[in-house]
mmCIF file with all atom_site columns, C-alpha atoms in Angstrom:
data_model
loop_
_atom_site.group_PDB
_atom_site.id
_atom_site.type_symbol
_atom_site.label_atom_id
_atom_site.label_alt_id
_atom_site.label_comp_id
_atom_site.label_asym_id
_atom_site.label_entity_id
_atom_site.label_seq_id
_atom_site.pdbx_PDB_ins_code
_atom_site.Cartn_x
_atom_site.Cartn_y
_atom_site.Cartn_z
_atom_site.occupancy
_atom_site.B_iso_or_equiv
_atom_site.pdbx_formal_charge
_atom_site.auth_seq_id
_atom_site.auth_comp_id
_atom_site.auth_asym_id
_atom_site.auth_atom_id
_atom_site.pdbx_PDB_model_num
ATOM 1   C CA . GLY A 1 1   ? 130.735 93.736  97.873  1.00 0.00 ? 27  GLY A CA 1
ATOM 2   C CA . ALA A 1 2   ? 133.599 95.994  98.827  1.00 0.00 ? 28  ALA A CA 1
ATOM 3   C CA . VAL A 1 3   ? 133.250 99.694  98.068  1.00 0.00 ? 29  VAL A CA 1
ATOM 4   C CA . VAL A 1 4   ? 135.998 102.223 97.584  1.00 0.00 ? 30  VAL A CA 1
ATOM 5   C CA . SER A 1 5   ? 135.209 105.905 97.279  1.00 0.00 ? 31  SER A CA 1
ATOM 6   C CA . GLN A 1 6   ? 137.283 108.827 96.085  1.00 0.00 ? 32  GLN A CA 1
ATOM 7   C CA . HIS A 1 7   ? 136.851 112.496 96.743  1.00 0.00 ? 33  HIS A CA 1
ATOM 8   C CA . PRO A 1 8   ? 136.638 114.769 94.912  1.00 0.00 ? 34  PRO A CA 1
ATOM 9   C CA . SER A 1 9   ? 135.474 113.223 91.654  1.00 0.00 ? 35  SER A CA 1
ATOM 10  C CA . ARG A 1 10  ? 136.659 116.251 89.709  1.00 0.00 ? 36  ARG A CA 1
ATOM 11  C CA . VAL A 1 11  ? 138.948 119.114 90.610  1.00 0.00 ? 37  VAL A CA 1
ATOM 12  C CA . ILE A 1 12  ? 140.216 122.084 88.677  1.00 0.00 ? 38  ILE A CA 1
ATOM 13  C CA . CYS A 1 13  ? 143.071 124.089 90.128  1.00 0.00 ? 39  CYS A CA 1
ATOM 14  C CA . LYS A 1 14  ? 145.550 126.762 89.168  1.00 0.00 ? 40  LYS A CA 1
ATOM 15  C CA . SER A 1 15  ? 149.134 125.964 88.377  1.00 0.00 ? 41  SER A CA 1
ATOM 16  C CA . GLY A 1 16  ? 151.329 126.032 91.479  1.00 0.00 ? 42  GLY A CA 1
ATOM 17  C CA . THR A 1 17  ? 148.648 125.008 93.949  1.00 0.00 ? 43  THR A CA 1
ATOM 18  C CA . SER A 1 18  ? 148.409 121.687 95.782  1.00 0.00 ? 44  SER A CA 1
ATOM 19  C CA . VAL A 1 19  ? 145.524 119.290 95.525  1.00 0.00 ? 45  VAL A CA 1
ATOM 20  C CA . LYS A 1 20  ? 144.574 116.498 97.920  1.00 0.00 ? 46  LYS A CA 1
ATOM 21  C CA . ILE A 1 21  ? 142.635 113.429 96.790  1.00 0.00 ? 47  ILE A CA 1
ATOM 22  C CA . GLU A 1 22  ? 141.081 111.078 99.321  1.00 0.00 ? 48  GLU A CA 1
ATOM 23  C CA . CYS A 1 23  ? 140.537 107.374 98.908  1.00 0.00 ? 49  CYS A CA 1
ATOM 24  C CA . ARG A 1 24  ? 138.350 105.524 101.386 1.00 0.00 ? 50  ARG A CA 1
ATOM 25  C CA . SER A 1 25  ? 137.396 101.898 101.836 1.00 0.00 ? 51  SER A CA 1
ATOM 26  C CA . LEU A 1 26  ? 133.815 102.099 103.043 1.00 0.00 ? 52  LEU A CA 1
ATOM 27  C CA . ASP A 1 27  ? 132.991 98.631  104.246 1.00 0.00 ? 53  ASP A CA 1
ATOM 28  C CA . PHE A 1 28  ? 136.276 96.860  104.760 1.00 0.00 ? 54  PHE A CA 1
ATOM 29  C CA . GLN A 1 29  ? 139.705 97.498  106.183 1.00 0.00 ? 55  GLN A CA 1
ATOM 30  C CA . ALA A 1 30  ? 142.348 98.120  103.559 1.00 0.00 ? 56  ALA A CA 1
ATOM 31  C CA . THR A 1 31  ? 145.826 97.043  104.553 1.00 0.00 ? 57  THR A CA 1
ATOM 32  C CA . THR A 1 32  ? 147.202 98.181  101.219 1.00 0.00 ? 58  THR A CA 1
ATOM 33  C CA . MET A 1 33  ? 146.140 100.943 98.894  1.00 0.00 ? 59  MET A CA 1
ATOM 34  C CA . PHE A 1 34  ? 147.418 101.611 95.405  1.00 0.00 ? 60  PHE A CA 1
ATOM 35  C CA . TRP A 1 35  ? 147.455 104.823 93.415  1.00 0.00 ? 61  TRP A CA 1
ATOM 36  C CA . TYR A 1 36  ? 147.281 104.825 89.637  1.00 0.00 ? 62  TYR A CA 1
ATOM 37  C CA . ARG A 1 37  ? 147.407 107.442 86.975  1.00 0.00 ? 63  ARG A CA 1
ATOM 38  C CA . GLN A 1 38  ? 145.605 107.119 83.686  1.00 0.00 ? 64  GLN A CA 1
ATOM 39  C CA . PHE A 1 39  ? 146.173 109.316 80.668  1.00 0.00 ? 65  PHE A CA 1
ATOM 40  C CA . PRO A 1 40  ? 143.424 109.674 78.059  1.00 0.00 ? 66  PRO A CA 1
ATOM 41  C CA . LYS A 1 41  ? 142.834 106.462 76.133  1.00 0.00 ? 67  LYS A CA 1
ATOM 42  C CA . GLN A 1 42  ? 145.741 104.766 77.855  1.00 0.00 ? 68  GLN A CA 1
ATOM 43  C CA . SER A 1 43  ? 146.197 102.105 80.457  1.00 0.00 ? 69  SER A CA 1
ATOM 44  C CA . LEU A 1 44  ? 146.654 102.567 84.176  1.00 0.00 ? 70  LEU A CA 1
ATOM 45  C CA . MET A 1 45  ? 150.123 103.298 85.426  1.00 0.00 ? 71  MET A CA 1
ATOM 46  C CA . LEU A 1 46  ? 150.883 102.298 89.000  1.00 0.00 ? 72  LEU A CA 1
ATOM 47  C CA . MET A 1 47  ? 152.339 105.252 90.868  1.00 0.00 ? 73  MET A CA 1
ATOM 48  C CA . ALA A 1 48  ? 152.786 103.919 94.373  1.00 0.00 ? 74  ALA A CA 1
ATOM 49  C CA . THR A 1 49  ? 151.765 101.343 96.924  1.00 0.00 ? 75  THR A CA 1
ATOM 50  C CA . SER A 1 50  ? 150.955 102.340 100.472 1.00 0.00 ? 76  SER A CA 1
ATOM 51  C CA . ASN A 1 51  ? 150.589 100.142 103.502 1.00 0.00 ? 77  ASN A CA 1
ATOM 52  C CA . GLU A 1 52  ? 148.764 101.430 106.545 1.00 0.00 ? 78  GLU A CA 1
ATOM 53  C CA . GLY A 1 53  ? 151.122 103.103 108.977 1.00 0.00 ? 79  GLY A CA 1
ATOM 54  C CA . SER A 1 54  ? 154.214 102.990 106.790 1.00 0.00 ? 80  SER A CA 1
ATOM 55  C CA . LYS A 1 55  ? 155.773 105.025 104.021 1.00 0.00 ? 81  LYS A CA 1
ATOM 56  C CA . ALA A 1 56  ? 154.578 104.550 100.492 1.00 0.00 ? 82  ALA A CA 1
ATOM 57  C CA . THR A 1 57  ? 156.656 102.683 97.946  1.00 0.00 ? 83  THR A CA 1
ATOM 58  C CA . TYR A 1 58  ? 156.901 104.597 94.704  1.00 0.00 ? 84  TYR A CA 1
ATOM 59  C CA . GLU A 1 59  ? 157.336 103.131 91.254  1.00 0.00 ? 85  GLU A CA 1
ATOM 60  C CA . GLN A 1 60  ? 160.337 104.075 89.224  1.00 0.00 ? 86  GLN A CA 1
ATOM 61  C CA . GLY A 1 61  ? 160.030 107.495 87.661  1.00 0.00 ? 87  GLY A CA 1
ATOM 62  C CA . VAL A 1 62  ? 157.378 108.779 90.065  1.00 0.00 ? 88  VAL A CA 1
ATOM 63  C CA . GLU A 1 63  ? 158.498 111.792 92.093  1.00 0.00 ? 89  GLU A CA 1
ATOM 64  C CA . LYS A 1 64  ? 157.788 111.130 95.759  1.00 0.00 ? 90  LYS A CA 1
ATOM 65  C CA . ASP A 1 65  ? 158.106 114.807 96.658  1.00 0.00 ? 91  ASP A CA 1
ATOM 66  C CA . LYS A 1 66  ? 155.608 115.688 93.983  1.00 0.00 ? 92  LYS A CA 1
ATOM 67  C CA . PHE A 1 67  ? 153.038 113.050 94.822  1.00 0.00 ? 93  PHE A CA 1
ATOM 68  C CA . LEU A 1 68  ? 152.727 112.766 98.591  1.00 0.00 ? 94  LEU A CA 1
ATOM 69  C CA . ILE A 1 69  ? 150.902 109.704 99.819  1.00 0.00 ? 95  ILE A CA 1
ATOM 70  C CA . ASN A 1 70  ? 149.626 109.178 103.324 1.00 0.00 ? 96  ASN A CA 1
ATOM 71  C CA . HIS A 1 71  ? 147.908 106.035 104.586 1.00 0.00 ? 97  HIS A CA 1
ATOM 72  C CA . ALA A 1 72  ? 147.192 106.889 108.189 1.00 0.00 ? 98  ALA A CA 1
ATOM 73  C CA . SER A 1 73  ? 144.345 104.475 108.830 1.00 0.00 ? 99  SER A CA 1
ATOM 74  C CA . LEU A 1 74  ? 142.933 101.222 107.536 1.00 0.00 ? 100 LEU A CA 1
ATOM 75  C CA . THR A 1 75  ? 140.192 103.055 105.676 1.00 0.00 ? 101 THR A CA 1
ATOM 76  C CA . LEU A 1 76  ? 141.835 106.194 104.325 1.00 0.00 ? 102 LEU A CA 1
ATOM 77  C CA . SER A 1 77  ? 144.709 107.056 102.025 1.00 0.00 ? 103 SER A CA 1
ATOM 78  C CA . THR A 1 78  ? 145.409 110.466 100.549 1.00 0.00 ? 104 THR A CA 1
ATOM 79  C CA . LEU A 1 79  ? 147.360 111.574 97.501  1.00 0.00 ? 105 LEU A CA 1
ATOM 80  C CA . THR A 1 80  ? 148.533 115.174 97.460  1.00 0.00 ? 106 THR A CA 1
ATOM 81  C CA . VAL A 1 81  ? 149.768 116.601 94.191  1.00 0.00 ? 107 VAL A CA 1
ATOM 82  C CA . THR A 1 82  ? 152.095 119.392 95.255  1.00 0.00 ? 108 THR A CA 1
ATOM 83  C CA . SER A 1 83  ? 152.727 122.484 93.161  1.00 0.00 ? 109 SER A CA 1
ATOM 84  C CA . ALA A 1 84  ? 150.579 121.099 90.397  1.00 0.00 ? 110 ALA A CA 1
ATOM 85  C CA . HIS A 1 85  ? 151.307 121.937 86.781  1.00 0.00 ? 111 HIS A CA 1
ATOM 86  C CA . PRO A 1 86  ? 149.298 121.329 83.599  1.00 0.00 ? 112 PRO A CA 1
ATOM 87  C CA . GLU A 1 87  ? 151.274 118.160 82.860  1.00 0.00 ? 113 GLU A CA 1
ATOM 88  C CA . ASP A 1 88  ? 149.897 116.701 86.101  1.00 0.00 ? 114 ASP A CA 1
ATOM 89  C CA . SER A 1 89  ? 146.395 116.827 84.657  1.00 0.00 ? 115 SER A CA 1
ATOM 90  C CA . SER A 1 90  ? 145.173 113.267 84.559  1.00 0.00 ? 116 SER A CA 1
ATOM 91  C CA . PHE A 1 91  ? 142.703 110.725 85.909  1.00 0.00 ? 117 PHE A CA 1
ATOM 92  C CA . TYR A 1 92  ? 143.876 109.420 89.266  1.00 0.00 ? 118 TYR A CA 1
ATOM 93  C CA . ILE A 1 93  ? 142.487 106.128 90.496  1.00 0.00 ? 119 ILE A CA 1
ATOM 94  C CA . CYS A 1 94  ? 143.015 104.418 93.818  1.00 0.00 ? 120 CYS A CA 1
ATOM 95  C CA . SER A 1 95  ? 142.426 100.840 94.752  1.00 0.00 ? 121 SER A CA 1
ATOM 96  C CA . ALA A 1 96  ? 142.399 98.974  98.029  1.00 0.00 ? 122 ALA A CA 1
ATOM 97  C CA . ARG A 1 97  ? 143.198 95.445  99.059  1.00 0.00 ? 123 ARG A CA 1
ATOM 98  C CA . GLY A 1 98  ? 141.163 94.003  101.878 1.00 0.00 ? 124 GLY A CA 1
ATOM 99  C CA . LEU A 1 99  ? 142.126 92.507  105.206 1.00 0.00 ? 125 LEU A CA 1
ATOM 100 C CA . GLY A 1 100 ? 140.172 89.404  104.421 1.00 0.00 ? 126 GLY A CA 1
ATOM 101 C CA . GLY A 1 101 ? 137.615 87.537  106.448 1.00 0.00 ? 127 GLY A CA 1
ATOM 102 C CA . ARG A 1 102 ? 134.704 89.709  105.360 1.00 0.00 ? 128 ARG A CA 1
ATOM 103 C CA . ALA A 1 103 ? 131.989 88.390  103.081 1.00 0.00 ? 129 ALA A CA 1
ATOM 104 C CA . GLY A 1 104 ? 132.610 89.463  99.511  1.00 0.00 ? 130 GLY A CA 1
ATOM 105 C CA . VAL A 1 105 ? 136.128 90.731  100.170 1.00 0.00 ? 131 VAL A CA 1
ATOM 106 C CA . SER A 1 106 ? 138.918 88.619  98.775  1.00 0.00 ? 132 SER A CA 1
ATOM 107 C CA . TYR A 1 107 ? 142.381 89.158  100.204 1.00 0.00 ? 133 TYR A CA 1
ATOM 108 C CA . ASN A 1 108 ? 144.107 88.934  96.826  1.00 0.00 ? 134 ASN A CA 1
ATOM 109 C CA . GLU A 1 109 ? 141.751 91.275  95.007  1.00 0.00 ? 135 GLU A CA 1
ATOM 110 C CA . GLN A 1 110 ? 141.950 95.026  94.534  1.00 0.00 ? 136 GLN A CA 1
ATOM 111 C CA . PHE A 1 111 ? 138.816 97.129  94.651  1.00 0.00 ? 137 PHE A CA 1
ATOM 112 C CA . PHE A 1 112 ? 138.911 100.319 92.661  1.00 0.00 ? 138 PHE A CA 1
ATOM 113 C CA . GLY A 1 113 ? 137.613 103.768 93.394  1.00 0.00 ? 139 GLY A CA 1
ATOM 114 C CA . PRO A 1 114 ? 135.688 105.714 90.735  1.00 0.00 ? 140 PRO A CA 1
ATOM 115 C CA . GLY A 1 115 ? 138.635 107.985 89.999  1.00 0.00 ? 141 GLY A CA 1
ATOM 116 C CA . THR A 1 116 ? 139.388 111.700 90.288  1.00 0.00 ? 142 THR A CA 1
ATOM 117 C CA . ARG A 1 117 ? 139.741 113.886 87.224  1.00 0.00 ? 143 ARG A CA 1
ATOM 118 C CA . LEU A 1 118 ? 142.401 116.547 87.904  1.00 0.00 ? 144 LEU A CA 1
ATOM 119 C CA . THR A 1 119 ? 142.707 119.508 85.572  1.00 0.00 ? 145 THR A CA 1
ATOM 120 C CA . VAL A 1 120 ? 145.484 122.007 86.200  1.00 0.00 ? 146 VAL A CA 1
ATOM 121 C CA . LEU A 1 121 ? 145.096 125.327 84.427  1.00 0.00 ? 147 LEU A CA 1
ATOM 122 C CA . GLY B 2 1   ? 159.240 91.776  84.716  1.00 0.00 ? 19  GLY B CA 1
ATOM 123 C CA . ASP B 2 2   ? 155.596 90.853  84.480  1.00 0.00 ? 20  ASP B CA 1
ATOM 124 C CA . SER B 2 3   ? 153.689 92.130  81.490  1.00 0.00 ? 21  SER B CA 1
ATOM 125 C CA . VAL B 2 4   ? 150.376 91.817  79.730  1.00 0.00 ? 22  VAL B CA 1
ATOM 126 C CA . THR B 2 5   ? 149.826 92.091  75.996  1.00 0.00 ? 23  THR B CA 1
ATOM 127 C CA . GLN B 2 6   ? 146.324 92.804  74.894  1.00 0.00 ? 24  GLN B CA 1
ATOM 128 C CA . MET B 2 7   ? 144.670 92.964  71.530  1.00 0.00 ? 25  MET B CA 1
ATOM 129 C CA . GLU B 2 8   ? 144.594 96.529  70.298  1.00 0.00 ? 26  GLU B CA 1
ATOM 130 C CA . GLY B 2 9   ? 141.366 98.149  69.409  1.00 0.00 ? 27  GLY B CA 1
ATOM 131 C CA . PRO B 2 10  ? 139.183 99.794  68.808  1.00 0.00 ? 28  PRO B CA 1
ATOM 132 C CA . VAL B 2 11  ? 136.694 97.028  68.184  1.00 0.00 ? 29  VAL B CA 1
ATOM 133 C CA . THR B 2 12  ? 133.296 97.854  66.714  1.00 0.00 ? 30  THR B CA 1
ATOM 134 C CA . LEU B 2 13  ? 130.563 95.261  66.656  1.00 0.00 ? 31  LEU B CA 1
ATOM 135 C CA . SER B 2 14  ? 126.868 94.966  65.995  1.00 0.00 ? 32  SER B CA 1
ATOM 136 C CA . GLU B 2 15  ? 124.502 93.845  68.727  1.00 0.00 ? 33  GLU B CA 1
ATOM 137 C CA . GLU B 2 16  ? 124.369 90.077  69.224  1.00 0.00 ? 34  GLU B CA 1
ATOM 138 C CA . ALA B 2 17  ? 127.771 89.615  67.581  1.00 0.00 ? 35  ALA B CA 1
ATOM 139 C CA . PHE B 2 18  ? 130.494 87.450  69.134  1.00 0.00 ? 36  PHE B CA 1
ATOM 140 C CA . LEU B 2 19  ? 133.262 89.273  70.962  1.00 0.00 ? 37  LEU B CA 1
ATOM 141 C CA . THR B 2 20  ? 136.742 88.035  71.672  1.00 0.00 ? 38  THR B CA 1
ATOM 142 C CA . ILE B 2 21  ? 139.636 90.051  73.041  1.00 0.00 ? 39  ILE B CA 1
ATOM 143 C CA . ASN B 2 22  ? 142.999 88.339  73.127  1.00 0.00 ? 40  ASN B CA 1
ATOM 144 C CA . CYS B 2 23  ? 145.276 88.627  76.130  1.00 0.00 ? 41  CYS B CA 1
ATOM 145 C CA . THR B 2 24  ? 148.627 86.987  76.751  1.00 0.00 ? 42  THR B CA 1
ATOM 146 C CA . TYR B 2 25  ? 150.954 87.437  79.665  1.00 0.00 ? 43  TYR B CA 1
ATOM 147 C CA . THR B 2 26  ? 154.528 87.041  80.778  1.00 0.00 ? 44  THR B CA 1
ATOM 148 C CA . ALA B 2 27  ? 155.163 86.350  84.423  1.00 0.00 ? 45  ALA B CA 1
ATOM 149 C CA . THR B 2 28  ? 157.321 84.424  86.813  1.00 0.00 ? 46  THR B CA 1
ATOM 150 C CA . GLY B 2 29  ? 155.409 82.020  88.977  1.00 0.00 ? 47  GLY B CA 1
ATOM 151 C CA . TYR B 2 30  ? 151.658 81.625  88.803  1.00 0.00 ? 48  TYR B CA 1
ATOM 152 C CA . PRO B 2 31  ? 149.865 84.943  88.737  1.00 0.00 ? 49  PRO B CA 1
ATOM 153 C CA . SER B 2 32  ? 146.170 85.556  89.164  1.00 0.00 ? 50  SER B CA 1
ATOM 154 C CA . LEU B 2 33  ? 144.537 86.910  86.023  1.00 0.00 ? 51  LEU B CA 1
ATOM 155 C CA . PHE B 2 34  ? 141.789 89.476  85.728  1.00 0.00 ? 52  PHE B CA 1
ATOM 156 C CA . TRP B 2 35  ? 139.567 91.265  83.282  1.00 0.00 ? 53  TRP B CA 1
ATOM 157 C CA . TYR B 2 36  ? 138.432 94.744  84.287  1.00 0.00 ? 54  TYR B CA 1
ATOM 158 C CA . VAL B 2 37  ? 135.890 96.938  82.523  1.00 0.00 ? 55  VAL B CA 1
ATOM 159 C CA . GLN B 2 38  ? 135.844 100.727 82.497  1.00 0.00 ? 56  GLN B CA 1
ATOM 160 C CA . TYR B 2 39  ? 132.737 102.574 81.408  1.00 0.00 ? 57  TYR B CA 1
ATOM 161 C CA . PRO B 2 40  ? 133.087 106.163 80.163  1.00 0.00 ? 58  PRO B CA 1
ATOM 162 C CA . GLY B 2 41  ? 134.125 108.532 82.928  1.00 0.00 ? 59  GLY B CA 1
ATOM 163 C CA . GLU B 2 42  ? 134.214 105.821 85.568  1.00 0.00 ? 60  GLU B CA 1
ATOM 164 C CA . GLY B 2 43  ? 136.780 103.797 87.448  1.00 0.00 ? 61  GLY B CA 1
ATOM 165 C CA . LEU B 2 44  ? 137.522 100.141 86.915  1.00 0.00 ? 62  LEU B CA 1
ATOM 166 C CA . GLN B 2 45  ? 135.177 97.329  87.779  1.00 0.00 ? 63  GLN B CA 1
ATOM 167 C CA . LEU B 2 46  ? 136.254 93.742  88.090  1.00 0.00 ? 64  LEU B CA 1
ATOM 168 C CA . LEU B 2 47  ? 134.569 91.719  85.383  1.00 0.00 ? 65  LEU B CA 1
ATOM 169 C CA . LEU B 2 48  ? 136.004 88.295  86.118  1.00 0.00 ? 66  LEU B CA 1
ATOM 170 C CA . LYS B 2 49  ? 139.079 86.562  87.414  1.00 0.00 ? 67  LYS B CA 1
ATOM 171 C CA . ALA B 2 50  ? 140.921 83.260  87.540  1.00 0.00 ? 68  ALA B CA 1
ATOM 172 C CA . THR B 2 51  ? 143.514 82.307  90.101  1.00 0.00 ? 69  THR B CA 1
ATOM 173 C CA . LYS B 2 52  ? 145.014 79.105  88.730  1.00 0.00 ? 70  LYS B CA 1
ATOM 174 C CA . ALA B 2 53  ? 145.553 77.197  85.527  1.00 0.00 ? 71  ALA B CA 1
ATOM 175 C CA . ASP B 2 54  ? 142.436 75.902  83.768  1.00 0.00 ? 72  ASP B CA 1
ATOM 176 C CA . ASP B 2 55  ? 140.147 78.043  85.921  1.00 0.00 ? 73  ASP B CA 1
ATOM 177 C CA . LYS B 2 56  ? 137.344 79.698  84.001  1.00 0.00 ? 74  LYS B CA 1
ATOM 178 C CA . GLY B 2 57  ? 136.121 83.075  85.148  1.00 0.00 ? 75  GLY B CA 1
ATOM 179 C CA . SER B 2 58  ? 132.649 84.148  84.104  1.00 0.00 ? 76  SER B CA 1
ATOM 180 C CA . ASN B 2 59  ? 130.309 87.062  84.702  1.00 0.00 ? 77  ASN B CA 1
ATOM 181 C CA . LYS B 2 60  ? 127.527 88.837  82.796  1.00 0.00 ? 78  LYS B CA 1
ATOM 182 C CA . GLY B 2 61  ? 127.906 86.433  79.865  1.00 0.00 ? 79  GLY B CA 1
ATOM 183 C CA . PHE B 2 62  ? 131.648 87.021  79.609  1.00 0.00 ? 80  PHE B CA 1
ATOM 184 C CA . GLU B 2 63  ? 134.099 84.157  80.006  1.00 0.00 ? 81  GLU B CA 1
ATOM 185 C CA . ALA B 2 64  ? 137.852 83.705  80.091  1.00 0.00 ? 82  ALA B CA 1
ATOM 186 C CA . THR B 2 65  ? 139.941 80.605  80.758  1.00 0.00 ? 83  THR B CA 1
ATOM 187 C CA . TYR B 2 66  ? 143.393 80.653  82.350  1.00 0.00 ? 84  TYR B CA 1
ATOM 188 C CA . ARG B 2 67  ? 145.601 78.781  79.889  1.00 0.00 ? 85  ARG B CA 1
ATOM 189 C CA . LYS B 2 68  ? 149.023 78.187  81.350  1.00 0.00 ? 86  LYS B CA 1
ATOM 190 C CA . GLU B 2 69  ? 150.348 76.336  78.308  1.00 0.00 ? 87  GLU B CA 1
ATOM 191 C CA . THR B 2 70  ? 149.671 79.284  76.030  1.00 0.00 ? 88  THR B CA 1
ATOM 192 C CA . THR B 2 71  ? 149.987 81.957  78.765  1.00 0.00 ? 89  THR B CA 1
ATOM 193 C CA . SER B 2 72  ? 146.668 83.382  77.665  1.00 0.00 ? 90  SER B CA 1
ATOM 194 C CA . PHE B 2 73  ? 143.434 84.643  79.180  1.00 0.00 ? 91  PHE B CA 1
ATOM 195 C CA . HIS B 2 74  ? 141.229 85.583  76.235  1.00 0.00 ? 92  HIS B CA 1
ATOM 196 C CA . LEU B 2 75  ? 137.901 87.265  76.937  1.00 0.00 ? 93  LEU B CA 1
ATOM 197 C CA . GLU B 2 76  ? 134.791 86.093  75.088  1.00 0.00 ? 94  GLU B CA 1
ATOM 198 C CA . LYS B 2 77  ? 131.110 86.885  74.964  1.00 0.00 ? 95  LYS B CA 1
ATOM 199 C CA . GLY B 2 78  ? 128.695 85.133  72.672  1.00 0.00 ? 96  GLY B CA 1
ATOM 200 C CA . SER B 2 79  ? 126.185 87.927  72.116  1.00 0.00 ? 97  SER B CA 1
ATOM 201 C CA . VAL B 2 80  ? 127.120 91.511  72.950  1.00 0.00 ? 98  VAL B CA 1
ATOM 202 C CA . GLN B 2 81  ? 124.745 94.338  73.791  1.00 0.00 ? 99  GLN B CA 1
ATOM 203 C CA . VAL B 2 82  ? 125.053 98.091  73.405  1.00 0.00 ? 100 VAL B CA 1
ATOM 204 C CA . SER B 2 83  ? 125.571 98.291  77.170  1.00 0.00 ? 101 SER B CA 1
ATOM 205 C CA . ASP B 2 84  ? 128.798 96.286  76.780  1.00 0.00 ? 102 ASP B CA 1
ATOM 206 C CA . SER B 2 85  ? 130.443 99.269  75.113  1.00 0.00 ? 103 SER B CA 1
ATOM 207 C CA . ALA B 2 86  ? 133.420 100.075 77.326  1.00 0.00 ? 104 ALA B CA 1
ATOM 208 C CA . VAL B 2 87  ? 137.170 99.728  77.656  1.00 0.00 ? 105 VAL B CA 1
ATOM 209 C CA . TYR B 2 88  ? 138.349 96.287  78.722  1.00 0.00 ? 106 TYR B CA 1
ATOM 210 C CA . PHE B 2 89  ? 141.641 95.717  80.521  1.00 0.00 ? 107 PHE B CA 1
ATOM 211 C CA . CYS B 2 90  ? 143.425 92.434  81.032  1.00 0.00 ? 108 CYS B CA 1
ATOM 212 C CA . ALA B 2 91  ? 145.615 92.331  84.109  1.00 0.00 ? 109 ALA B CA 1
ATOM 213 C CA . LEU B 2 92  ? 147.744 90.046  86.217  1.00 0.00 ? 110 LEU B CA 1
ATOM 214 C CA . SER B 2 93  ? 148.594 90.164  89.880  1.00 0.00 ? 111 SER B CA 1
ATOM 215 C CA . ASP B 2 94  ? 152.075 89.432  91.207  1.00 0.00 ? 112 ASP B CA 1
ATOM 216 C CA . PRO B 2 95  ? 152.789 87.852  94.620  1.00 0.00 ? 113 PRO B CA 1
ATOM 217 C CA . ASP B 2 96  ? 152.752 91.340  96.182  1.00 0.00 ? 114 ASP B CA 1
ATOM 218 C CA . TYR B 2 97  ? 149.285 91.897  94.704  1.00 0.00 ? 115 TYR B CA 1
ATOM 219 C CA . LYS B 2 98  ? 150.517 94.575  92.333  1.00 0.00 ? 116 LYS B CA 1
ATOM 220 C CA . LEU B 2 99  ? 148.530 94.648  89.134  1.00 0.00 ? 117 LEU B CA 1
ATOM 221 C CA . SER B 2 100 ? 150.051 94.944  85.693  1.00 0.00 ? 118 SER B CA 1
ATOM 222 C CA . PHE B 2 101 ? 147.568 96.059  83.075  1.00 0.00 ? 119 PHE B CA 1
ATOM 223 C CA . GLY B 2 102 ? 147.341 95.600  79.362  1.00 0.00 ? 120 GLY B CA 1
ATOM 224 C CA . ALA B 2 103 ? 146.869 98.640  77.168  1.00 0.00 ? 121 ALA B CA 1
ATOM 225 C CA . GLY B 2 104 ? 143.098 98.311  77.137  1.00 0.00 ? 122 GLY B CA 1
ATOM 226 C CA . THR B 2 105 ? 140.713 97.553  74.286  1.00 0.00 ? 123 THR B CA 1
ATOM 227 C CA . THR B 2 106 ? 137.896 99.913  73.443  1.00 0.00 ? 124 THR B CA 1
ATOM 228 C CA . VAL B 2 107 ? 134.750 98.078  72.406  1.00 0.00 ? 125 VAL B CA 1
ATOM 229 C CA . THR B 2 108 ? 131.824 99.811  70.765  1.00 0.00 ? 126 THR B CA 1
ATOM 230 C CA . VAL B 2 109 ? 128.614 97.913  70.156  1.00 0.00 ? 127 VAL B CA 1
ATOM 231 C CA . ARG B 2 110 ? 126.159 99.409  67.680  1.00 0.00 ? 128 ARG B CA 1
ATOM 232 C CA . ALA B 2 111 ? 122.447 98.752  67.759  1.00 0.00 ? 129 ALA B CA 1
#
């Protein structure tokens, strides 16, 4: 099946610093990647959708200058939390939608990464 | 807009008990429907899915049937195990493949 990885799995940083989270599709090409945020014991909130080679589309209420998303290749998307503050502490999860045509990869299905736990002190 | 309403938890069961988690949706068109499972400290894993009315998704003893007439996709398992303890999310996919998630239901199975 399709595998999506995220790095790092956990990160602790000081307030005011920037943190970059990577999301990779390991065995398929991801035309679209999604970034979610999950607060403790709550559901996933879609932050933005990124298509390879184009600018990300942000959901209402998500600050695009705060959460920079880059999707430069068909296997990598990055989320950079700029000038992080304690309220940005959360579990960030990415997902990827496949190009199709590969065994086990369905074009209309998202495959999720394991998540990144961000703690801002 | 599209939305998913899911039975609130937490749900606590004994091993071998029957589990059902209700899920209803509101959507324009004909969305695909999903159940995802999240184990502690992990990301989401697809449990099962259905892409059209009357389809039944099944996996690991779990089942859910896409009911267009009642706009529902209830999750069921006949005999749960301790290893089924997790958070379960119902979700639907719009034509742009964006997922809308329910609030999640925490299930705890006791030995």
